[in-house]
């Protein structure tokens, strides 16, 4: 998918006016790159959207699946009260270590906990702890498991909670109903689960910007 310069320029303009990266966010990106992490964090405009959504939710408890270097984590955790909590699940011990340093520099290590391991192993352990329902769940890990993550999100939330799924467009391949690609199949299964589940009301929005053409799904948990 092509990424016209104009999308970059407009995203840059919007971020400069509405969601400028401060030193802490810039340092998180810089150190992530220096440690060799892939440059696939949300953009600043998307990070700000996640922060606004957390604030609109009045979120006290946030769950993130897919930490990378903690860039989206910092945006969301900044919406939490001092006694709030964000749990972020990350497969890679190395990425989690980079993220933990970035989160500590942001002064958020008291509210954020990064848990290392495959999320499908961390989620049942988390559920066993009977945590307070999460007000916001941000799903941004291996796309093949997206339906399982939506399923777990349903178990760990309550009425009024919001579930956000990143990267649902797959370069447009999400329309391919005969695809064998695990990311397309997982994303389609998640969209169809959101569309058919009696306890979810959702939508999906295509986006362009600094990371090209993509999109996210939003789902509200009903009674
Ligand atoms: N949310 C981050 C970007 C996450 S990139 C941000 O916007 O800043 C996706 C992350 O999911 C990567 O760090 C990858 O290691 C992690 N991941 C992939 N498979 C996973 C799994 N099975 N369990 C947990 N994390 C996983
Ligand atoms: C990929 C993952 C992401 O979470 C993202 O936002 C962009 C790309 C990837 O795995 O390529
Ligand atoms: Mg993503």
mmCIF file of C-alpha atoms and ligand atoms in Angstrom, residues 40-42 64-68 70-72 89-92 95 117-120 138 140-142 145 149, ligand 1:
data_model
loop_
_atom_site.group_PDB
_atom_site.id
_atom_site.type_symbol
_atom_site.label_atom_id
_atom_site.label_comp_id
_atom_site.label_asym_id
_atom_site.label_seq_id
_atom_site.Cartn_x
_atom_site.Cartn_y
_atom_site.Cartn_z
ATOM 1 C CA UNK A 40 5.596 -0.219 14.756
ATOM 2 C CA UNK A 41 4.376 1.802 17.744
ATOM 3 C CA UNK A 42 1.166 3.759 17.317
ATOM 4 C CA UNK A 64 -2.773 -3.736 26.951
ATOM 5 C CA UNK A 65 -1.840 -6.787 24.888
ATOM 6 C CA UNK A 66 1.414 -6.043 23.020
ATOM 7 C CA UNK A 67 3.783 -3.619 24.807
ATOM 8 C CA UNK A 68 6.725 -3.299 22.396
ATOM 9 C CA UNK A 70 5.901 1.015 25.881
ATOM 10 C CA UNK A 71 5.073 4.011 23.691
ATOM 11 C CA UNK A 72 1.303 3.387 23.575
ATOM 12 C CA UNK A 89 1.422 -8.137 28.228
ATOM 13 C CA UNK A 90 4.520 -8.673 26.082
ATOM 14 C CA UNK A 91 5.918 -11.847 24.553
ATOM 15 C CA UNK A 92 9.525 -10.687 24.307
ATOM 16 C CA UNK A 95 11.152 -5.708 24.478
ATOM 17 C CA UNK A 117 5.216 -14.228 28.048
ATOM 18 C CA UNK A 118 2.756 -15.281 25.383
ATOM 19 C CA UNK A 119 -0.422 -13.342 26.148
ATOM 20 C CA UNK A 120 -2.529 -16.481 25.887
ATOM 21 C CA UNK A 138 -5.983 -2.237 23.863
ATOM 22 C CA UNK A 140 -2.095 -4.786 19.665
ATOM 23 C CA UNK A 141 -0.095 -8.025 19.535
ATOM 24 C CA UNK A 142 0.006 -11.024 17.154
ATOM 25 C CA UNK A 145 -4.818 -14.419 18.054
ATOM 26 C CA UNK A 149 -7.856 -11.628 22.755
HETATM 27 N N1 LIG B 1 1.355 -1.322 21.498
HETATM 28 C C1 LIG B 1 2.690 -0.990 21.002
HETATM 29 C C2 LIG B 1 3.030 -1.758 19.752
HETATM 30 C C3 LIG B 1 2.918 -3.253 19.885
HETATM 31 S S1 LIG B 1 3.692 -4.100 18.536
HETATM 32 C C4 LIG B 1 2.734 0.503 20.694
HETATM 33 O O1 LIG B 1 1.858 0.956 19.947
HETATM 34 O O2 LIG B 1 3.628 1.200 21.164
HETATM 35 C C5 LIG B 1 3.186 -5.728 18.869
HETATM 36 C C6 LIG B 1 3.836 -6.350 20.094
HETATM 37 O O3 LIG B 1 3.162 -7.578 20.386
HETATM 38 C C7 LIG B 1 5.311 -6.706 19.885
HETATM 39 O O4 LIG B 1 6.078 -6.142 20.910
HETATM 40 C C8 LIG B 1 5.336 -8.220 19.987
HETATM 41 O O5 LIG B 1 6.505 -8.756 20.592
HETATM 42 C C9 LIG B 1 4.122 -8.491 20.852
HETATM 43 N N2 LIG B 1 3.582 -9.849 20.721
HETATM 44 C C10 LIG B 1 3.565 -10.621 19.609
HETATM 45 N N3 LIG B 1 3.004 -11.805 19.899
HETATM 46 C C11 LIG B 1 2.657 -11.786 21.199
HETATM 47 C C12 LIG B 1 2.066 -12.721 22.081
HETATM 48 N N4 LIG B 1 1.694 -13.941 21.680
HETATM 49 N N5 LIG B 1 1.863 -12.363 23.365
HETATM 50 C C13 LIG B 1 2.220 -11.129 23.790
HETATM 51 N N6 LIG B 1 2.794 -10.202 23.001
HETATM 52 C C14 LIG B 1 3.015 -10.519 21.729
#
